Coordinates of C-alpha atoms in Angstrom, one line a residue:
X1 CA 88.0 120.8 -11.2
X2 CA 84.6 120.4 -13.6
X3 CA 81.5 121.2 -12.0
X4 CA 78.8 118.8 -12.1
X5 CA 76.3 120.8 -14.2
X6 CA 79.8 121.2 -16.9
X7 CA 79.8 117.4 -16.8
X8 CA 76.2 117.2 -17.5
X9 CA 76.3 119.2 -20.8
X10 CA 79.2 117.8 -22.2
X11 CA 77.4 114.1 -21.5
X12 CA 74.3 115.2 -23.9
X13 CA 76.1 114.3 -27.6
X14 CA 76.8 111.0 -26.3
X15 CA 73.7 110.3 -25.3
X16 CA 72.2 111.4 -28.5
X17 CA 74.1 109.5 -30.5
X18 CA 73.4 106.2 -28.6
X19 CA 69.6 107.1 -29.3
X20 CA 70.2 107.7 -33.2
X21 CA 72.0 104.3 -33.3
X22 CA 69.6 102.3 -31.7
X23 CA 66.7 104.1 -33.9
X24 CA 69.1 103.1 -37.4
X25 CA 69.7 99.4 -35.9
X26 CA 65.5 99.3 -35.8
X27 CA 64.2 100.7 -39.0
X28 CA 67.5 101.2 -40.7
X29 CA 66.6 97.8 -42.7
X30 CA 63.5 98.3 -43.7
X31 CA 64.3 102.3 -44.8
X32 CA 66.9 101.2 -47.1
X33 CA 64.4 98.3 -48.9
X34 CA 61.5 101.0 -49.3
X35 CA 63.8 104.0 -50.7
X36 CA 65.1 101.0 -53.1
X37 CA 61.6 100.1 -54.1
X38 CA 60.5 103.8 -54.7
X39 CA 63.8 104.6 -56.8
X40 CA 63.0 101.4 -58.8
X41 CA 59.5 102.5 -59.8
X42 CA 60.5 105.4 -61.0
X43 CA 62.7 104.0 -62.8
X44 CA 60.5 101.3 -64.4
X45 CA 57.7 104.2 -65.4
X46 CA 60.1 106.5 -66.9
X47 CA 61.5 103.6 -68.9
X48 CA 57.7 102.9 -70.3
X49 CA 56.7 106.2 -70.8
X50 CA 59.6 106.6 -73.3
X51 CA 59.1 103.7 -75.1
X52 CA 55.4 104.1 -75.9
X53 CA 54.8 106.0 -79.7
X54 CA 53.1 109.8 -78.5
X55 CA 49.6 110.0 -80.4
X56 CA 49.1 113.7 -82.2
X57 CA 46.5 115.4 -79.8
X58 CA 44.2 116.2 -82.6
X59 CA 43.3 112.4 -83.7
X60 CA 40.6 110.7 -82.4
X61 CA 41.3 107.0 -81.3
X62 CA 39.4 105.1 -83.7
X63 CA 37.1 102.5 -81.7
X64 CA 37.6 98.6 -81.9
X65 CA 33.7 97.0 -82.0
X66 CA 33.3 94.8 -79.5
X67 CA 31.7 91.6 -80.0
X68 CA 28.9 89.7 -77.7
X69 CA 30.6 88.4 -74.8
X70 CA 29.6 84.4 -75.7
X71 CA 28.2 84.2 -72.4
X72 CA 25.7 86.3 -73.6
X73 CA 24.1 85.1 -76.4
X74 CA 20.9 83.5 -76.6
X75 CA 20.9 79.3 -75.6
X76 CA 19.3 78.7 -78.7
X77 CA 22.4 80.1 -80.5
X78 CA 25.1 78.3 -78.4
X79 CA 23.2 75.1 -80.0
X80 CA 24.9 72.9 -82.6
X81 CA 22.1 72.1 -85.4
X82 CA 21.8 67.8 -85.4
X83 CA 23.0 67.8 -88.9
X84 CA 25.9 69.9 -88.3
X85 CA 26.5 68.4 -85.1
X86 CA 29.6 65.5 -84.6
X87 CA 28.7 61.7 -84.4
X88 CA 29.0 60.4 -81.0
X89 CA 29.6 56.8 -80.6
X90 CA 27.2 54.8 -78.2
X91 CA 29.2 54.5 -75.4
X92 CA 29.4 58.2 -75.2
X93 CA 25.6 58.3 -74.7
X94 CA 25.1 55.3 -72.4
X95 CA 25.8 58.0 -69.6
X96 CA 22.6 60.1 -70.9
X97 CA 20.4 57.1 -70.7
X98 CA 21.7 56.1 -66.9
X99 CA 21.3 60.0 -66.4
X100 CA 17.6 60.0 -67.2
X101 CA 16.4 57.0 -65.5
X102 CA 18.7 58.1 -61.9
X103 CA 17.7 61.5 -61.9
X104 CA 14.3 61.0 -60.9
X105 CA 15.2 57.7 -58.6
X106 CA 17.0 60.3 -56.5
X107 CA 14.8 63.1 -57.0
X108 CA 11.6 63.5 -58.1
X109 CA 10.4 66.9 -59.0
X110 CA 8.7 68.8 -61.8
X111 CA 11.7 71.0 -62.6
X112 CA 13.8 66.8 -63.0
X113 CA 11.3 65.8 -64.9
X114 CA 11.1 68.6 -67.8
X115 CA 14.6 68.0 -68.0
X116 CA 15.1 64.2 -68.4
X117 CA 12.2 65.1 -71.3
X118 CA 14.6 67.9 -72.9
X119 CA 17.7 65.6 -72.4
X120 CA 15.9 62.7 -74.3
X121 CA 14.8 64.8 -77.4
X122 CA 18.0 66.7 -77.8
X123 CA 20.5 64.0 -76.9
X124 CA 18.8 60.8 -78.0
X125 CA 16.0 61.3 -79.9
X126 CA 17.5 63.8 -82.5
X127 CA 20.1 60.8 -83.6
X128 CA 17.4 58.1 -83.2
X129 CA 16.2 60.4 -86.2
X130 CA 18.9 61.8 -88.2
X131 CA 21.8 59.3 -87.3
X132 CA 19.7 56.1 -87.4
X133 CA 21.1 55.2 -84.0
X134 CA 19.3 52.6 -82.0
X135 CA 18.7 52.6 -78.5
X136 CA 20.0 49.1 -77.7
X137 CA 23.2 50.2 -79.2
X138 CA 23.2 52.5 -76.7
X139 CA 21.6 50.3 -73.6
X140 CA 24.7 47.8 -74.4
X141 CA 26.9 50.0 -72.4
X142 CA 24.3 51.7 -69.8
X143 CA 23.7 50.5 -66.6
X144 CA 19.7 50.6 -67.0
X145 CA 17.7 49.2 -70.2
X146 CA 16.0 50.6 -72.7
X147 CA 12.7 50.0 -71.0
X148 CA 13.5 51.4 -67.9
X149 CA 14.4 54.4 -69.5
X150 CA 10.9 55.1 -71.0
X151 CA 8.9 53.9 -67.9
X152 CA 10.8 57.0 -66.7
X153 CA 10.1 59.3 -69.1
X154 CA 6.7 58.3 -69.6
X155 CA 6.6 59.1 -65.9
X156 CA 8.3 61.9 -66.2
X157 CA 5.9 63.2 -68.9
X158 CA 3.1 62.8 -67.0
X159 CA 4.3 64.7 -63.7
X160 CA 5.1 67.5 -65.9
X161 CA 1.7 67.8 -67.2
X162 CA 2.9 67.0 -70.6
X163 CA 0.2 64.4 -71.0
X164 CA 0.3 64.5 -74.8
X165 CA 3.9 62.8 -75.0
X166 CA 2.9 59.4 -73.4
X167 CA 1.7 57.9 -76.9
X168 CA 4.1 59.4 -78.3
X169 CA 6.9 57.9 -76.2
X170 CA 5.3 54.6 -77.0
X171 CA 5.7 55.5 -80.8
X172 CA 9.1 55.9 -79.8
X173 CA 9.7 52.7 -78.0
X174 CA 7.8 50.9 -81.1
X175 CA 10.0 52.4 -83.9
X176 CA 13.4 51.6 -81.9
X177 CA 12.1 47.9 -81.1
X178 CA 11.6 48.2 -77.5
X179 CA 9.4 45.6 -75.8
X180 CA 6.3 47.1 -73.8
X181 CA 5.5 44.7 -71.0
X182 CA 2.1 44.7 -69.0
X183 CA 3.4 46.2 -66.3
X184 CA 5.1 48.9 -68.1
X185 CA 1.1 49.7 -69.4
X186 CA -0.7 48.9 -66.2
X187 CA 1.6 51.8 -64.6
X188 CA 1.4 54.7 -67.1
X189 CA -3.0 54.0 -67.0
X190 CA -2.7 54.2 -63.2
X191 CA -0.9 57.5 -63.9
X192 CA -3.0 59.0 -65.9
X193 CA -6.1 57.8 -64.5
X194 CA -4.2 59.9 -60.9
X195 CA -4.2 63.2 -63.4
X196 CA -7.6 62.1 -64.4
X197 CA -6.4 61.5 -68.1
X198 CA -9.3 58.8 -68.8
X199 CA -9.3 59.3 -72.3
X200 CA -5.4 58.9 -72.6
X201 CA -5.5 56.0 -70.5
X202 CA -7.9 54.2 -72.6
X203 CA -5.8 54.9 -75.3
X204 CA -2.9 53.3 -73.7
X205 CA -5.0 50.3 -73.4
X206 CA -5.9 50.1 -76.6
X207 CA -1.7 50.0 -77.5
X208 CA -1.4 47.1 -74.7
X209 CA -4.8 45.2 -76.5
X210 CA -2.5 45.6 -80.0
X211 CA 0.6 44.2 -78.5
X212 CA -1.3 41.2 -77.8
X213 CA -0.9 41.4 -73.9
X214 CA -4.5 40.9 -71.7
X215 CA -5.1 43.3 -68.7
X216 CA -4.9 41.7 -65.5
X217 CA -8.3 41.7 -63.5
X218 CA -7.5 44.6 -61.2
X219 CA -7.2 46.7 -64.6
X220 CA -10.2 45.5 -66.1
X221 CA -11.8 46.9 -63.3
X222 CA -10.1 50.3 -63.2
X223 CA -11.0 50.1 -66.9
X224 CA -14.6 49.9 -65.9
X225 CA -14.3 52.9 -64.5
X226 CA -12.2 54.8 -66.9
X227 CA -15.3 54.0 -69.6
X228 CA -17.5 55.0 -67.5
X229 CA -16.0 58.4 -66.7
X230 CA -15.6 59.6 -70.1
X231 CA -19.3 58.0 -70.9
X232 CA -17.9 55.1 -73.1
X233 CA -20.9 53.2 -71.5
X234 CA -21.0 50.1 -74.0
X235 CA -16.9 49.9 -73.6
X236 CA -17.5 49.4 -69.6
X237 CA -19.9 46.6 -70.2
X238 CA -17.0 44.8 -72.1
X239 CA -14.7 45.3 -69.6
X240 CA -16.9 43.7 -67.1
X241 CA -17.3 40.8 -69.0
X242 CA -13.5 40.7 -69.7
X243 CA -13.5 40.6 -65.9
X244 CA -15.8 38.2 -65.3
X245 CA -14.3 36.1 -67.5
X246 CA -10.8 36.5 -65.9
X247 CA -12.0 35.9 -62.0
X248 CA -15.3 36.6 -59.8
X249 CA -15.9 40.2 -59.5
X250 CA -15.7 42.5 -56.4
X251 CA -18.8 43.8 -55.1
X252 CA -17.3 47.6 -55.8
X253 CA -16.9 45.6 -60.0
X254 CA -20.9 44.9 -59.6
X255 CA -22.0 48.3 -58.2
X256 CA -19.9 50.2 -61.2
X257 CA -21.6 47.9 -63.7
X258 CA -24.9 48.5 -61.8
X259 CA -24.4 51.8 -61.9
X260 CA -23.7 51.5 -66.1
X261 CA -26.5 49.9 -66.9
X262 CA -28.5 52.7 -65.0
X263 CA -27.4 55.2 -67.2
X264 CA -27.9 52.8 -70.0
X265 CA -31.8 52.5 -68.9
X266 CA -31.3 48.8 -68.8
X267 CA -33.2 46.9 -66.1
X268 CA -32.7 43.7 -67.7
X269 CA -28.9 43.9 -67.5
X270 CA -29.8 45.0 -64.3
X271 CA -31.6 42.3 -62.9
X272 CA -29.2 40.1 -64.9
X273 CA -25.9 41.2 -62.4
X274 CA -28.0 40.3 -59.3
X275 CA -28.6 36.9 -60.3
X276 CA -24.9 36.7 -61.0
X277 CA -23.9 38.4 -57.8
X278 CA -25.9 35.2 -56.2
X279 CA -24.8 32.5 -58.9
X280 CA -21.3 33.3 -57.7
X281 CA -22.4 34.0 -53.6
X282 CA -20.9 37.5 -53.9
X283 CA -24.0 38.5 -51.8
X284 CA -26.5 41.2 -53.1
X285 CA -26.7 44.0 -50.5
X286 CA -29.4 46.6 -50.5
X287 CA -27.3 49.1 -52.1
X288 CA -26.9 46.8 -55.4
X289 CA -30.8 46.0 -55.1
X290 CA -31.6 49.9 -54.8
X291 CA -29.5 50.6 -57.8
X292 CA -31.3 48.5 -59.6
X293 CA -34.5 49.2 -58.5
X294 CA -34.2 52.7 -59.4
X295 CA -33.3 51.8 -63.0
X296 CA -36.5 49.5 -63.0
X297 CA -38.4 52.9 -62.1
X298 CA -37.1 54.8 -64.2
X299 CA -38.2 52.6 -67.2
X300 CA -41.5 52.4 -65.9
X301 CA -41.6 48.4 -65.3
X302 CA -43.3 48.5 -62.2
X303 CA -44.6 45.2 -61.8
X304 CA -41.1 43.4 -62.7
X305 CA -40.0 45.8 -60.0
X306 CA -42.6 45.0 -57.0
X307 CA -41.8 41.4 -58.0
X308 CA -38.1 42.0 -57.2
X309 CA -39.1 44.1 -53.9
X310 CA -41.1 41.1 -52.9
X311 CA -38.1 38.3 -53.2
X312 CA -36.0 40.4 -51.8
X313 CA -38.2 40.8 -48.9
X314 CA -38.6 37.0 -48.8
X315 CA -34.6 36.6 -48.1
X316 CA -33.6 35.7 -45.0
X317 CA -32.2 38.0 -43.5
X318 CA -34.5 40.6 -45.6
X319 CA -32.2 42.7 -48.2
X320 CA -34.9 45.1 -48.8
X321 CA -34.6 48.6 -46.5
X322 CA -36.3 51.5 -46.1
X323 CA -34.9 53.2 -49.4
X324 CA -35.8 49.8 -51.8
X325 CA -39.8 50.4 -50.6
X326 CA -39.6 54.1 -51.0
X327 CA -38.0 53.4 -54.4
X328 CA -41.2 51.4 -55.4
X329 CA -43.9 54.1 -53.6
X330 CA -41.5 56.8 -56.1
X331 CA -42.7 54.4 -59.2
X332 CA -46.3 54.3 -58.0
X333 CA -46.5 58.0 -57.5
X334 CA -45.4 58.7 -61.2
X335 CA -48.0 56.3 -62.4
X336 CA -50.5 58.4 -59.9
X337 CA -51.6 55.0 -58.3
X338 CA -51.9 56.2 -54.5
X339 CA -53.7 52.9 -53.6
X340 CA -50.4 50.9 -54.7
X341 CA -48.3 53.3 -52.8
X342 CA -50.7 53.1 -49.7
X343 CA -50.2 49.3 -49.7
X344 CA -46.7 49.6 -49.8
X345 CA -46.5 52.0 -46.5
X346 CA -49.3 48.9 -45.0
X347 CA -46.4 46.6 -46.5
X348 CA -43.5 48.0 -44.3
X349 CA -44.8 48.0 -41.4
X350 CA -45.6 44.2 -41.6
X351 CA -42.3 43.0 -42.4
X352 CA -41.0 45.7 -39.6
X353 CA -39.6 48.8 -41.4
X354 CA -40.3 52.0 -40.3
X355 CA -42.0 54.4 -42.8
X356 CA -39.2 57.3 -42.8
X357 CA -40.3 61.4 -43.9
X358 CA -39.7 60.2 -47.4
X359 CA -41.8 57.1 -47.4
X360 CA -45.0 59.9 -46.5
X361 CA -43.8 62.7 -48.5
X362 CA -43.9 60.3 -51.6
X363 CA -46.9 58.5 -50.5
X364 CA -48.7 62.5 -50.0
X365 CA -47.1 63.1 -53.5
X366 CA -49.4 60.3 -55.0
X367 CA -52.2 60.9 -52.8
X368 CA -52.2 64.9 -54.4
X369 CA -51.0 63.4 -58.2
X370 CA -54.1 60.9 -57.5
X371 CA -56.3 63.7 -56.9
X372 CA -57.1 62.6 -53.3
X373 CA -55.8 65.2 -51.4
X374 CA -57.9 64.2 -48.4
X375 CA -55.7 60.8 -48.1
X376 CA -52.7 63.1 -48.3
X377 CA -53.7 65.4 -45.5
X378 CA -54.6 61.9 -43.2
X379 CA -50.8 60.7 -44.4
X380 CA -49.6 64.1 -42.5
X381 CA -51.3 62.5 -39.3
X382 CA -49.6 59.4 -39.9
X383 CA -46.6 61.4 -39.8
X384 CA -46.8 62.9 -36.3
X385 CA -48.2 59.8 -34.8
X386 CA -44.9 58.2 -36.1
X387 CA -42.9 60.4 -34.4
X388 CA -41.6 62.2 -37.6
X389 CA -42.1 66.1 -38.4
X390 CA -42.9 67.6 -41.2
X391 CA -40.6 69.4 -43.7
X392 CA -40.4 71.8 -46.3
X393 CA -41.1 68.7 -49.2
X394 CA -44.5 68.1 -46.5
X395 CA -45.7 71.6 -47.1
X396 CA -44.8 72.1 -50.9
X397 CA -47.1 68.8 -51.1
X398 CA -49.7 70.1 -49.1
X399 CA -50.0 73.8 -50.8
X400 CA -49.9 72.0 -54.4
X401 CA -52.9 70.3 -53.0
X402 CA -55.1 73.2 -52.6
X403 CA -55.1 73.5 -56.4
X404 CA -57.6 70.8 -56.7
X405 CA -60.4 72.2 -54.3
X406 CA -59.2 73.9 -51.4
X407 CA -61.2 74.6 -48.3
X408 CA -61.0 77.7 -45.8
X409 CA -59.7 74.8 -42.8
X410 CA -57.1 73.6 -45.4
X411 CA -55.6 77.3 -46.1
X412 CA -55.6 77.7 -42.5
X413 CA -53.7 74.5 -41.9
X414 CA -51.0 75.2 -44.1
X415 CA -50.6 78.4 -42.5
X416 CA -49.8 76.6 -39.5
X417 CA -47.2 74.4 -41.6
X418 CA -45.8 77.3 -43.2
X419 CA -45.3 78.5 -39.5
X420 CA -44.1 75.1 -37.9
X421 CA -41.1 75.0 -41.2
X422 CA -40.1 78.7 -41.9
X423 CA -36.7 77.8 -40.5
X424 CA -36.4 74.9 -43.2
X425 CA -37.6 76.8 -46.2
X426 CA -34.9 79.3 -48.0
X427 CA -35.8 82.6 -49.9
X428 CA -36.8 80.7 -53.3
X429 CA -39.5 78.3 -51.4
X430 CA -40.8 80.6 -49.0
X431 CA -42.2 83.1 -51.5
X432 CA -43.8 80.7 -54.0
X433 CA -45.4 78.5 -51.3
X434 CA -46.8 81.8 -49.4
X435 CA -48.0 83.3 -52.9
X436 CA -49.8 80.0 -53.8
X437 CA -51.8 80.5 -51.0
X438 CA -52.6 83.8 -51.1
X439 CA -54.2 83.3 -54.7
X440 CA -56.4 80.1 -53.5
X441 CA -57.1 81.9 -50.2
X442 CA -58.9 84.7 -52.1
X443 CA -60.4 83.0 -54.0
X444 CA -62.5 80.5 -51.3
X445 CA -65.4 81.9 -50.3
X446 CA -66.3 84.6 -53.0
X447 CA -66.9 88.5 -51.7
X448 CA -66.6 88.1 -48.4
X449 CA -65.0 85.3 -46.7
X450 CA -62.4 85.1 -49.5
X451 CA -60.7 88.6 -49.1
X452 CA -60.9 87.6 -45.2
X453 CA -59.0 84.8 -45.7
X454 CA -56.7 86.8 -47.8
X455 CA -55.8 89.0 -45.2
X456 CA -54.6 86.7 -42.6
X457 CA -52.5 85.2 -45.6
X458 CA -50.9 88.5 -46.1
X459 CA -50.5 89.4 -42.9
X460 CA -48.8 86.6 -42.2
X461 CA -46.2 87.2 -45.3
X462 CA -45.7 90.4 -43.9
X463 CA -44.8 89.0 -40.4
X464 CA -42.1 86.4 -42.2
X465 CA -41.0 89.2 -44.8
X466 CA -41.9 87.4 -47.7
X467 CA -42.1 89.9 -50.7
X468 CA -45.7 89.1 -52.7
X469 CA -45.4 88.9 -56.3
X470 CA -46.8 91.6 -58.7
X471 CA -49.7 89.6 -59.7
X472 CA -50.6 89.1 -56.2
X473 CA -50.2 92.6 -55.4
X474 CA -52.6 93.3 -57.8
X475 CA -54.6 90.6 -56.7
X476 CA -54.3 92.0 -52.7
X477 CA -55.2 95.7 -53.6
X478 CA -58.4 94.6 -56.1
X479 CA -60.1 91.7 -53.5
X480 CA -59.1 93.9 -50.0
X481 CA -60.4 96.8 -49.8
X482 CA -62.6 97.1 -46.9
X483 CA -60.1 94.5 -44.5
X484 CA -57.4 96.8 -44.2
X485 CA -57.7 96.2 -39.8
X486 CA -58.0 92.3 -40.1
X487 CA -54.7 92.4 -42.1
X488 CA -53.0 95.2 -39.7
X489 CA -54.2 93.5 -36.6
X490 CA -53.2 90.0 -38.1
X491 CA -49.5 91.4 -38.2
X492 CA -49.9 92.5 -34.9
X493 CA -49.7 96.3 -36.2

């Protein structure tokens, strides 16, 4: 009889051999397929290596030259010369011409625009030239016309800054026999007049003019402007009459044609467009009248000027304001006539408008031109009682008063301005006004209330920092030599 441990031993093989088998039933599959595989390529690189031809070791390979990858080569090359390149028929390009006018429908951007422009010359344009192809040939089988496609790259030209090919577009359109319509002008002058291209756009109107087409009366008033920009002053006066002639102008037409015959120095014309703007009940404002009342000063015609102040006065309601009578006081102080101007401050207040800063300051300006710098100081009353104060134009006026006899109360008047406005003067005024003084101040008096009056002058330059000039450091150090205290103790040192 076996033992059990016997029995054990001799069951070990058996249970080896069912491990094995399931271990070959698992991989066995997949071991076979792989050793097949390996003895195959093997196989396969034997059989090449035989059948290549062995190079002799001492031979260099020669080198094959390898040309530019075509990918490579510059854009300009890749591009077929127009009379080398094939004839395409008009249907073929159709799609170029709907291309151009969609692309910047659904996208507008510089980047579009520059190519629409390059499309057209290299794809149309070129056979316009050397082919004799016609664009309506091609518009037959597009989807958009002709036109449309040259509004769009007229647009196109001007959003790229290309300003330069807008006439020549409409060259273009003009040698192929496409109709320019008014719109299609009105809208390239409001696009360059948006780029500020005046010049261009009044070239464009000259092209609409020789096509026989009239402007509408919303462009002859933009065209008053584009004159009068570029200073083609006679060409805006046209186009005002163009307008008139068309419908009643705006009151913005009349103050642009006001404004023209300003520069022109025409009061005549002037006065002419206000009796127009009431002919047609447009209704002169006080901004037209002002306009041209300052033209009517500026040419020195006075009295045809007072007269129109006067009727205008007379209107009910009044048109005149405050800046038409300081307008006329301006006119009366260039003629140095402070009596006129005086009577037109009296004037004012009787038909109820308030003197303003300017209305003194101009009427002080005369009184000083006039030589009456007495009535100038009194104006300055006048001033404060109105409730007004006085400003750096009041002191300038009052200081170039003292050059006609100045008194020692007078210096020490404006010493008290120049105190009461420092804040309002800036570092060009304050050191011209301050070394005015200083010069008249020393010399009031002679020897000895002169350099007196001098000191407190500089010692009040010191206190604001005002740097005296060379000649009136000179002037300081040869009239004050024995009132070196007053000036110390007049800047408080």
């Amino acid at each position: 009889m076996s033992s059990p441990a016997s029995l054990e031993m001799s069951g070990l093989p058996s249970m080896a051999a069912g491990v094995l088998a399931d271990i070959w039933r698992a991989i066995g599959t997949e071991l076979v397929i792989f050793t097949a595989t390996f003895v195959a390529a093997l196989a396969l690189r034997r059989f090449t290596e035989i059948s290549q031809p062995k190079r002799p070791a001492n031979k260099e390979v020669p080198k094959v030259p390898v040309l530019p990858s075509p990918q490579r080569r510059p854009a300009v090359e890749r591009r077929v010369p127009p009379a080398a390149a094939a004839t395409v028929s008009p249907q073929s390009l159709a799609g170029v011409l709907d291309h151009i006018v969609d692309s910047m429908r659904d996208q507008v951007s510089l980047r579009v625009a520059g190519r629409a422009i390059l499309q057209y010359n290299e794809e149309l344009r070129v056979r316009f030239k050397s082919e004799g192809l016609r664009i309506q040939e091609v518009a037959r089988y597009s989807q958009r016309s002709a036109l449309d496609m040259y509004a769009t790259l007229v647009h196109c030209a001007i959003r790229a800054g290309r300003h330069h090919l807008v006439e020549a577009l409409i060259d273009d359109m003009a040698e192929q026999g496409v109709q320019r319509t008014l719109n299609f002008y009105e809208s390239a002058m409001k696009q360059l007049a948006g780029q500020r291209q005046f010049h261009l756009a009044l070239a464009v109107y000259d092209r609409l003019a020789s096509d026989g087409l009239k402007p509408s009366a919303v462009t002859c008033s933009c065209l008053i402007g584009f004159a009068t920009e570029v200073g083609e002053l006679e060409r805006a006066v046209e186009f005002f009459q163009m307008l008139s002639e068309l419908t009643t102008p705006t009151i913005r037409a009349y103050m642009s044609v006001l404004r023209v015959h300003a520069r022109r120095q025409d009061f005549a014309a002037s006065v002419a467009i206000l009796r127009d703007m009431e002919r047609r009940k447009v209704g002169m404002d006080s901004l037209a009248l002002n306009v041209a009342l300052a033209t009517g000063v500026a040419t020195d015609q006075l009295d045809a000027v007072e007269q129109l102040v006067a009727e205008a006065s007379s209107k009910q309601p009044p048109v005149c304001d405050v800046v038409s009578f300081n307008t006329l006081i301006k006119g009366f102080a260039h003629r140095c006539n402070f009596d006129s101007a005086a009577r037109v401050i009296a004037q004012m207040r009787r038909l109820g408008v308030s003197p303003n800063a300017i209305s003194f300051n101009t009427a002080m300006d005369a009184a000083v031109r006039s030589g009456r710098g007495a009535e100038a100081w009194r104006l300055l009353g006048e001033l404060r009682e109105s409730g007004l104060q006085p400003d750096k134009f009041t002191c300038s006026i009052l200081v170039k008063s003292l050059a006609k006899g100045a008194t020692e109360p007078q210096v020490l008047r404006i010493l008290a301005l120049l105190r009461e406005v420092d804040h309002l003067c800036d570092n060009m005024l304050k050191p011209s006004l301050y070394n005015t003084v200083f010069e008249v101040a020393v010399g009031i008096g002679g020897a000895t209330s002169g350099p007196a009056l001098g000191a407190k002058v500089f010692g009040q330059m010191r206190h604001f920092k005002v740097q005296p000039t060379p000649s009136a450091q000179r002037l300081m150090v040869k009239s004050l030599p024995g009132v070196s205290a007053e000036a110390s103790s007049a800047t408080g040192g």
